[in-house]
Coordinates of C-alpha atoms and ligand atoms in Angstrom, one line a residue:
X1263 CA 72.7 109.2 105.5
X1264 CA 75.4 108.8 108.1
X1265 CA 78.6 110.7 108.0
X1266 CA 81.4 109.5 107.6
X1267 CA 85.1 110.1 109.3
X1268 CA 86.7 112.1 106.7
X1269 CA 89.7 111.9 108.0
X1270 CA 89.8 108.2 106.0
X1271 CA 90.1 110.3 103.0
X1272 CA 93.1 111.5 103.8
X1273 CA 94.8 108.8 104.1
X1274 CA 97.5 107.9 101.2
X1275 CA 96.2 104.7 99.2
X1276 CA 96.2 101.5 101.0
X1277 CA 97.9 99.7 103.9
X1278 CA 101.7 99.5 102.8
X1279 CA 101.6 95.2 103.5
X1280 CA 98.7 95.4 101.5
X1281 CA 99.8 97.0 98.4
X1282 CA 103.2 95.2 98.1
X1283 CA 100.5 91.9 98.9
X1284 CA 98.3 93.1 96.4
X1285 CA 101.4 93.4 93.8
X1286 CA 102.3 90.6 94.2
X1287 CA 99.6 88.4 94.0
X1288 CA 99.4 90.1 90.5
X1289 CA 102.5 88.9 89.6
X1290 CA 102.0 85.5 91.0
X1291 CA 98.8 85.6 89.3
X1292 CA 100.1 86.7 85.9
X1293 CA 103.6 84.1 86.1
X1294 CA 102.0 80.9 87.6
X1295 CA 105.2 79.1 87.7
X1296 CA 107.1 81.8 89.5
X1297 CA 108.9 80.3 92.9
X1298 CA 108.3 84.0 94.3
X1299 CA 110.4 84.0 97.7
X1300 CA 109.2 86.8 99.9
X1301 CA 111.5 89.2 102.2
X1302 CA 108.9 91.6 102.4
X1303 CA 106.4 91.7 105.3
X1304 CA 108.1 91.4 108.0
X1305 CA 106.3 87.9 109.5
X1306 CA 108.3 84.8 110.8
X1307 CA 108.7 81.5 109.4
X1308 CA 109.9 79.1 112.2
X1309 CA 107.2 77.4 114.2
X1310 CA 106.5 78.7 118.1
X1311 CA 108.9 77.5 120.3
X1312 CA 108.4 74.4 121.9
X1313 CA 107.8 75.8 125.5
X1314 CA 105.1 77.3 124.2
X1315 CA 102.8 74.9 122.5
X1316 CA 102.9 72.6 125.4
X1317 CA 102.3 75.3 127.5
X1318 CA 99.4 75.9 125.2
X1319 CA 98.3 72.4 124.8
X1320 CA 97.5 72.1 128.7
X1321 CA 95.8 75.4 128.6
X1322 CA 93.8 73.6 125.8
X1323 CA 92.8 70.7 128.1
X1324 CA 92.3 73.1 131.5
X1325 CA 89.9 74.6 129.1
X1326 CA 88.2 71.1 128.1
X1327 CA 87.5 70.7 131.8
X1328 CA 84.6 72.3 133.5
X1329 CA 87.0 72.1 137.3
X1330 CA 89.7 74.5 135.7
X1331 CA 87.7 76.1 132.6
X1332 CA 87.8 79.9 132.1
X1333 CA 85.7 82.2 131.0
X1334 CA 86.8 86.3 130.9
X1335 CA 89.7 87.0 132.4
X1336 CA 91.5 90.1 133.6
X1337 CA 91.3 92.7 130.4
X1338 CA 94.5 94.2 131.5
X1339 CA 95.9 89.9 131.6
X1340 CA 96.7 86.9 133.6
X1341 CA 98.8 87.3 136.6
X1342 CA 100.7 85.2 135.5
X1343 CA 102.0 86.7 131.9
X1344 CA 102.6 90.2 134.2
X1345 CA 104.7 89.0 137.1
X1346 CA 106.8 87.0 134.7
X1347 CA 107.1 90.4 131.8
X1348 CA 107.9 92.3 134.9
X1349 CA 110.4 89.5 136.7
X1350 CA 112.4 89.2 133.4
X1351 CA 112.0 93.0 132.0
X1352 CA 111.2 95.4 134.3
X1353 CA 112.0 94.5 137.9
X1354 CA 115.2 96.3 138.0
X1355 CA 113.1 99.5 136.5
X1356 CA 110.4 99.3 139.1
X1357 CA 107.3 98.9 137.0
X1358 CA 104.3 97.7 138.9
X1359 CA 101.8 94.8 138.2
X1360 CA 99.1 98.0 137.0
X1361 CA 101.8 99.4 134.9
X1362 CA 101.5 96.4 132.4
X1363 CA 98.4 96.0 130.3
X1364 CA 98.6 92.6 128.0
X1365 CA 96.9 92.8 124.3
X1366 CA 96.5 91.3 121.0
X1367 CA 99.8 92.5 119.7
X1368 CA 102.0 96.0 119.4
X1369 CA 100.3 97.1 116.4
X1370 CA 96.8 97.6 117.8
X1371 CA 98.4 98.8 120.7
X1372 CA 100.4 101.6 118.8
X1373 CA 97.2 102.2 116.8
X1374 CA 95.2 102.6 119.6
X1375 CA 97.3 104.4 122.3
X1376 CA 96.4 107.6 120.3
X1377 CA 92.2 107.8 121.6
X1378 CA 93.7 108.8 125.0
X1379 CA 95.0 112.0 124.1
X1380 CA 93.8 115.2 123.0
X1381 CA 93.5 114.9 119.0
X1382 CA 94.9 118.9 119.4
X1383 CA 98.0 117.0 120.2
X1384 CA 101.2 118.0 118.1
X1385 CA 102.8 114.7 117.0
X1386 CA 106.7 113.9 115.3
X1387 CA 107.3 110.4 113.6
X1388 CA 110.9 109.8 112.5
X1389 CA 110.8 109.0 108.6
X1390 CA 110.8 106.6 107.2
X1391 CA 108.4 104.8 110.1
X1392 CA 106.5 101.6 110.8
X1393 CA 102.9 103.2 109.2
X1394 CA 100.7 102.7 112.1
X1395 CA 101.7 105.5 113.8
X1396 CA 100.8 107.9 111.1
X1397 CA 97.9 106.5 110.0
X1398 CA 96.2 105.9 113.3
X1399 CA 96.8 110.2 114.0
X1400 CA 95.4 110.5 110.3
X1401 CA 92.6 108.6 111.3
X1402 CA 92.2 110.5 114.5
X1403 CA 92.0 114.1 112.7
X1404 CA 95.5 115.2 113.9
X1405 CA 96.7 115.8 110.9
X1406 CA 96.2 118.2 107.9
X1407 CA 96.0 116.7 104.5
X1408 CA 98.7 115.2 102.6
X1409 CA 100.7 117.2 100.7
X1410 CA 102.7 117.1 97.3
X1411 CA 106.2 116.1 99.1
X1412 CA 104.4 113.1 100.9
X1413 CA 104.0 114.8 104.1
X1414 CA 101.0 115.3 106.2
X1415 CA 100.6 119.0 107.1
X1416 CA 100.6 119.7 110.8
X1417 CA 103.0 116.5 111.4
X1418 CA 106.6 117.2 112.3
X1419 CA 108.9 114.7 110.5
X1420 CA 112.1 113.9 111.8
X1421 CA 114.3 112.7 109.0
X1422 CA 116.4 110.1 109.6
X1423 CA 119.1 108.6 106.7
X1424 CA 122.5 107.0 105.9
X1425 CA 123.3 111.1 106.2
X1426 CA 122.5 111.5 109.6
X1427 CA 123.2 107.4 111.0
X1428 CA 119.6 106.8 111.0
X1429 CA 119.2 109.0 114.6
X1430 CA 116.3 111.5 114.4
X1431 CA 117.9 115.3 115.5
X1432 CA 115.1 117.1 117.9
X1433 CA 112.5 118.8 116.1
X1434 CA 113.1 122.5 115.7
X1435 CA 109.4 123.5 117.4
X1436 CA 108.0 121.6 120.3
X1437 CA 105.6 118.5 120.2
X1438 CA 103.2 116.7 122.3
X1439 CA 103.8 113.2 121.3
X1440 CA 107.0 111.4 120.1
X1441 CA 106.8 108.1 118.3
X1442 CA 110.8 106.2 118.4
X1443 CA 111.1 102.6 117.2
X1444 CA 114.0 101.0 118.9
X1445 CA 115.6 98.7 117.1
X1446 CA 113.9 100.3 114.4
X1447 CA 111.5 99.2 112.0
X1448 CA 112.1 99.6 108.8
X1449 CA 115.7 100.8 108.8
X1450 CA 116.8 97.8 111.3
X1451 CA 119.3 100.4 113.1
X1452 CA 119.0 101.6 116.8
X1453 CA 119.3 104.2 119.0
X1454 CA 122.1 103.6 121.8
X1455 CA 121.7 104.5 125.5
X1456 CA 123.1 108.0 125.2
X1457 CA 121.1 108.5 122.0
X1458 CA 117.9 107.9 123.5
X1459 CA 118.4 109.8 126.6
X1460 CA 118.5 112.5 125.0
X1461 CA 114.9 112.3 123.7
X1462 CA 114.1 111.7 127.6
X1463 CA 115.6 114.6 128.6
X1464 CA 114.2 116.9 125.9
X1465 CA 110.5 115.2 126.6
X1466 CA 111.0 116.0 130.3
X1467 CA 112.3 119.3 129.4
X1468 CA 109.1 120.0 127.0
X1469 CA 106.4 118.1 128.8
X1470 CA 106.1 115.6 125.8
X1471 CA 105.6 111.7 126.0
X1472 CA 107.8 109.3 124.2
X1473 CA 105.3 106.4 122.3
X1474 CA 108.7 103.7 122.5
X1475 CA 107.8 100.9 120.3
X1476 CA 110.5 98.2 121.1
X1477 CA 108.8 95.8 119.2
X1478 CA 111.9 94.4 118.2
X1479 CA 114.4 94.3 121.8
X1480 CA 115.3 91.0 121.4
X1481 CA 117.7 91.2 118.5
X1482 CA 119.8 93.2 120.1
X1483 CA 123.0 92.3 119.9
X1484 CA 125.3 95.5 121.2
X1485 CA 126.1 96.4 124.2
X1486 CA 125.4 100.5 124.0
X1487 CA 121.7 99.6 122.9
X1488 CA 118.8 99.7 126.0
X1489 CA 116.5 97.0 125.8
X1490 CA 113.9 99.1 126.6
X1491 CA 113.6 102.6 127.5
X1492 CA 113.2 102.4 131.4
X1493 CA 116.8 101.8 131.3
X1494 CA 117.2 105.8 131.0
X1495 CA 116.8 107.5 134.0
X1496 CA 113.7 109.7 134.2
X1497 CA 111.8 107.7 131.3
X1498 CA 109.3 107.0 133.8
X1499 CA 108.3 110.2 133.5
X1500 CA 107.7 110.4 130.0
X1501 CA 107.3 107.5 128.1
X1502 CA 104.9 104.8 127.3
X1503 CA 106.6 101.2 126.0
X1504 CA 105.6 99.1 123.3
X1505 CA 106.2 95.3 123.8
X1506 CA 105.4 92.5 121.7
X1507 CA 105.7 88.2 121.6
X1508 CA 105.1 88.1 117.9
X1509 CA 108.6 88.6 116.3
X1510 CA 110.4 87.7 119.9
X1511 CA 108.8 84.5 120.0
X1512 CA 106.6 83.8 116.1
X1513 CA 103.3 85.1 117.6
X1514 CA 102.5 86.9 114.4
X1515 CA 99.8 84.6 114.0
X1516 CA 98.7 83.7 117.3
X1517 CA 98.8 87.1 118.7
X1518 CA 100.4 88.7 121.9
X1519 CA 101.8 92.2 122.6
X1520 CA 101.7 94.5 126.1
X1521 CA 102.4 98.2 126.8
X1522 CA 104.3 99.3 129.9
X1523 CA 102.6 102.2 130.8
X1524 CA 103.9 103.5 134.2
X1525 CA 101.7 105.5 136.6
X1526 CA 104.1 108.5 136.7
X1527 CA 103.3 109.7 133.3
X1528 CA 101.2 112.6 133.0
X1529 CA 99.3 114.4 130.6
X1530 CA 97.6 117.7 131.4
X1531 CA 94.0 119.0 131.2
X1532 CA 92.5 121.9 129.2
X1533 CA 92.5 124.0 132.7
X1534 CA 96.2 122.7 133.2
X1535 CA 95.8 120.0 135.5
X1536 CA 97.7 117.0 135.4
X1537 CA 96.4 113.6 135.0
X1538 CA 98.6 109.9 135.1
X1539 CA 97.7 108.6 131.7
X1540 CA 97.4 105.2 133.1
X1541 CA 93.6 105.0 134.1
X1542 CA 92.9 106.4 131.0
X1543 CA 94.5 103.9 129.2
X1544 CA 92.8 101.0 132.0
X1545 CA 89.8 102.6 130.8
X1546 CA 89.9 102.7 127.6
X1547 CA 91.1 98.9 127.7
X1548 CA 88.7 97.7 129.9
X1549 CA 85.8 99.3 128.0
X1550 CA 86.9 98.0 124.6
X1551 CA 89.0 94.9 125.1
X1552 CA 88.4 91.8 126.5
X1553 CA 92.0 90.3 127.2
X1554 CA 94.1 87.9 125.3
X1555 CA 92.6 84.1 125.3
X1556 CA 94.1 82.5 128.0
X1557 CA 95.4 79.8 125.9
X1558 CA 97.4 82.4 124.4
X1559 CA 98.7 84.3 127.6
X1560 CA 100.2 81.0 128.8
X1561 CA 101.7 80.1 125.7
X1562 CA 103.6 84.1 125.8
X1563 CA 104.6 83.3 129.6
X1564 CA 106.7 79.8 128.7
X1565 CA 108.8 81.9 126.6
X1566 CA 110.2 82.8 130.3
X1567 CA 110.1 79.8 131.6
X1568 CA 114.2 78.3 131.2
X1569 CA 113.6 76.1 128.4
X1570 CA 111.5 78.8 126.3
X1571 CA 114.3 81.3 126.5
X1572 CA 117.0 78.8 125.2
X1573 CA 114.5 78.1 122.1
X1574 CA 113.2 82.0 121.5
X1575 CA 117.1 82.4 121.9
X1576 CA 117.5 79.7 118.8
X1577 CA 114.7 81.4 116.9
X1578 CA 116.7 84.7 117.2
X1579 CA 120.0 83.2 116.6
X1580 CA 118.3 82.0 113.2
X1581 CA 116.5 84.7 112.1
X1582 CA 120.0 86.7 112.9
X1583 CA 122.0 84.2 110.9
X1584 CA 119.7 85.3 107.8
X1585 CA 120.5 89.0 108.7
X1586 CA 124.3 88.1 107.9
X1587 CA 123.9 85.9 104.9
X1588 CA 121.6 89.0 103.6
X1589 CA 123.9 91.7 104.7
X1590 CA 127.2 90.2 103.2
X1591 CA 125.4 88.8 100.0
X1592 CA 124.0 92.2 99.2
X1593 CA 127.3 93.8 100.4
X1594 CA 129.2 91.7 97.8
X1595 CA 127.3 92.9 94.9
X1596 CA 128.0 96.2 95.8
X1597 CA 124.5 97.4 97.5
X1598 CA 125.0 99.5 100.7
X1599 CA 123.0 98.0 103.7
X1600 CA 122.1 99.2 106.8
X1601 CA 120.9 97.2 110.2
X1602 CA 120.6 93.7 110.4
X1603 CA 123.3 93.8 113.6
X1604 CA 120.5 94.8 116.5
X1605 CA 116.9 93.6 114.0
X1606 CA 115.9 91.0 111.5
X1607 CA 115.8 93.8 108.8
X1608 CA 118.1 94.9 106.5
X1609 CA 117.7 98.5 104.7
X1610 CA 119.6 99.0 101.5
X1611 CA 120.3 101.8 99.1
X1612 CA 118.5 101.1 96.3
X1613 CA 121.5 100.6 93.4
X1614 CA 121.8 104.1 90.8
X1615 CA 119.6 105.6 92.9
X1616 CA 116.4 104.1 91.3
X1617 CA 113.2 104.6 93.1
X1618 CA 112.0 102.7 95.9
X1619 CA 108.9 101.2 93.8
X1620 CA 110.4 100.8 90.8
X1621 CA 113.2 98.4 92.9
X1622 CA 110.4 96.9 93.9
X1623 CA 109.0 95.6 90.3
X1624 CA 112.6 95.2 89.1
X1625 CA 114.1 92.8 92.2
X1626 CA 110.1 90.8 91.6
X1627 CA 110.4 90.3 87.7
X1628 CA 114.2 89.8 87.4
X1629 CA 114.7 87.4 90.4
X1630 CA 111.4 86.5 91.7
X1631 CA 111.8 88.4 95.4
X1632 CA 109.3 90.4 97.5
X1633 CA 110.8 93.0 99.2
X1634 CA 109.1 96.2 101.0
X1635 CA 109.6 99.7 99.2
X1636 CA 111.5 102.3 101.6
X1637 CA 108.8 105.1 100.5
X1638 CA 106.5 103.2 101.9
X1639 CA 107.5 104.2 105.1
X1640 CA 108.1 107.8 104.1
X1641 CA 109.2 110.2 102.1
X1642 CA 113.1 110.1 103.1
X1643 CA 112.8 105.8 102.6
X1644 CA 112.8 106.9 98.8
X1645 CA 115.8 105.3 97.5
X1646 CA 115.9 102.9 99.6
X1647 CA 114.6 99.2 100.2
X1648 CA 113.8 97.1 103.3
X1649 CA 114.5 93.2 103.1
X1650 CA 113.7 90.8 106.6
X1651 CA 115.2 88.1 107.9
X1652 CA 112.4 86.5 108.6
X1653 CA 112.0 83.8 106.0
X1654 CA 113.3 80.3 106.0
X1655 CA 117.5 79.5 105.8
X1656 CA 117.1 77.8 102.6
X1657 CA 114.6 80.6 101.1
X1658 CA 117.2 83.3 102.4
X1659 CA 120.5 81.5 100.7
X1660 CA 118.0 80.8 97.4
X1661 CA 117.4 84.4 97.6
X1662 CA 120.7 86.1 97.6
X1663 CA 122.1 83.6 95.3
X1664 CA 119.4 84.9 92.8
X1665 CA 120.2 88.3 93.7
X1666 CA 124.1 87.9 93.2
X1667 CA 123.7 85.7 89.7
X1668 CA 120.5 87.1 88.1
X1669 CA 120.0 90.7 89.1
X1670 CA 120.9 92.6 86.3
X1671 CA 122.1 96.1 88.0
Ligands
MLT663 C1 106.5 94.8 109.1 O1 106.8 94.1 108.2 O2 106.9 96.0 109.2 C2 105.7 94.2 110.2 O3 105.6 92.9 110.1 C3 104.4 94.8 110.3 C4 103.8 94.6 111.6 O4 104.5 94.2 112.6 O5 102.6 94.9 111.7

């Protein structure tokens, strides 16, 4: 009988998305009449932007036509999709066409970015923290086994709370790999300029790499925030970026993400030479992917085109527009909240302190909402609860009336 990868076992339960799913479909099942709204996985409700369905439409027919039909394209993507990520991104940063590799979304990509590197790698999350990150190193063997606090053994955690503004300090003992989420996902706070360079500087000071996932760049709404982290000096060095069209632009469904990973970062050998990550990474995407459907690379590259960013810009406005209503409705009850200003999510104390599931099963039987449990994401998300701005206006407003009249605190 074949062996299996025992590092599976490790892992803690299920998918998060798929237990609060699996909840609530309990719930639903067990209270057919229920109008359960859902603030909980973090996936968008307003259609793709124009610019990109008629974008995708004539990709449609070139692909109905045997004169302009395609068959593979270029694993890393379409020239096209790159010179206009790096025109509106990257230009003033210097990344290169081979420093941009296009994929099926950011949370494969952070998943996968982990095969390239030696699984003897030391890694630090900040917690709470998206899950892929963790579970993909769990996956990979480099980790211990979970232990009774919630912690992996051999992982550095890098707490981050209301007590310390949400900004991970350094960790104590050096690490290989660094995972930051700016604007962060799930406590919907960011790191400013002068906050992230100093993880630049200590991973050029310690020979780490920075795994950015900016997933979420295009809510950002102040000033002091970088879009993405080449706007630190020496991050070219050091860090690998995390890009993605599905909550810039609603391609949850339809599925486009890149990584920026320029050719200056190096990781080193057992006999200590150093290597650019970057054909590894080529390698490793040409071997096992087989690029985005072009119907879906031209759709991403209208969001650039003039009329695509006024309408993402819309989308965004929207979405943002929920982030308020959500943030002042939940203020006035007397629920402390966090984020919301720079990403569509909103991270709230859980009231008296009660535990993150237990909120959970109270917020779904009292008022009919699906939220996501802050230990979910971690140990220090206990006691706390993440809520998106992702769903509709009118589903938003239903919800926070419900929570201001019919929670029972
Ligand atoms: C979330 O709710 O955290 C996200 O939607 C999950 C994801 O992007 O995979």
């Amino acid at each position: 009988m074949a062996l299996i990868n025992e590092n599976y076992l490790k892992l803690a339960g299920s998918y998060l998305f798929r237990e609060t799913a699996h909840r609530t479909a309990a719930y639903k099942e067990a209270h057919p009449s229920a109008d359960v709204i859902s603030l909980g996985i973090g996936d968008v409700t307003l259609p793709l932007p124009d610019a990109c369905i008629q974008a995708m439409h004539k990709a449609v027919d070139e692909m109905g036509d045997a004169t302009t039909f395609r068959g593979y394209g270029p694993e890393q993507g379409y020239g096209f999709l790159i010179d206009a990520i790096i025109e509106n991104n990257y230009k003033k940063y210097g990344i290169e066409k081979d420093e941009v590799f296009v994929s099926d979304g950011a949370k494969s990509d952070c998943g996968n970015i982990q095969e390239i590197f030696s699984s003897d790698n030391t890694i630090a999350i900040t917690d709470p923290v998206y899950p892929v990150y963790l579970d993909t190193n769990v996956m990979a063997g480099r980790t211990g086994t979970l232990q009774k606090d919630g912690r992996y053994e051999g992982v550095t955690y890098l707490p981050c709370s209301a007590e310390n503004d949400f900004v991970p300090a350094l960790p104590e003992k050096r690490v290989d790999l660094i995972y930051l989420c700016s604007p962060n996902n799930p406590t919907g706070t960011a790191l400013t300029r002068d906050q992230l360079k100093v993880w630049v500087d200590y991973a050029r000071e310690n020979d780490s790499i920075i795994l950015f996932d900016a997933a979420y760049s295009a809510y950002i709404s102040e000033p002091e925030v970088p879009h993405t982290i080449f706007e630190i000096e020496g991050a070219k060095d050091v860090a690998i970026e995390f890009r993605s069209f599905s909550k810039t632009a609603g391609f949850t469904g339809t599925r486009c993400g890149y990584i920026v990973l320029p050719k200056t970062v190096m990781g080193k050998t057992l006999d200590g030479s150093k290597k650019p990550l970057n054909p590894l990474w080529n390698r490793r995407h040409t071997t096992k992917f087989n690029g985005t459907a072009y119907i879906i690379q031209r759709g991403a590259a209208a969001i650039f085109t003039p009329e695509g960013k006024k309408q993402v810009q819309a989308s965004i406005d929207y979405y943002m527009e929920n982030a308020r209503l959500i943030r002042d409705g939940i203020s006035e009850v007397g629920i402390t909240c966090f984020g919301g200003v720079n990403s569509p999510y909103i991270w709230l104390k859980t009231p008296n302190n009660m535990p993150s599931w237990d909120f959970f099963d109270k917020l779904l039987n009292d008022v009919n909402i699906v939220g996501t449990p802050g230990a979910g994401f971690g140990p220090c998300g206990e006691g706390y609860f993440r809520l998106t701005a992702f769903g509709s206006r009118e589903k938003t407003k239903e919800a926070i009336e419900r929570i201001k009249h019919n929670l029972k605190l």
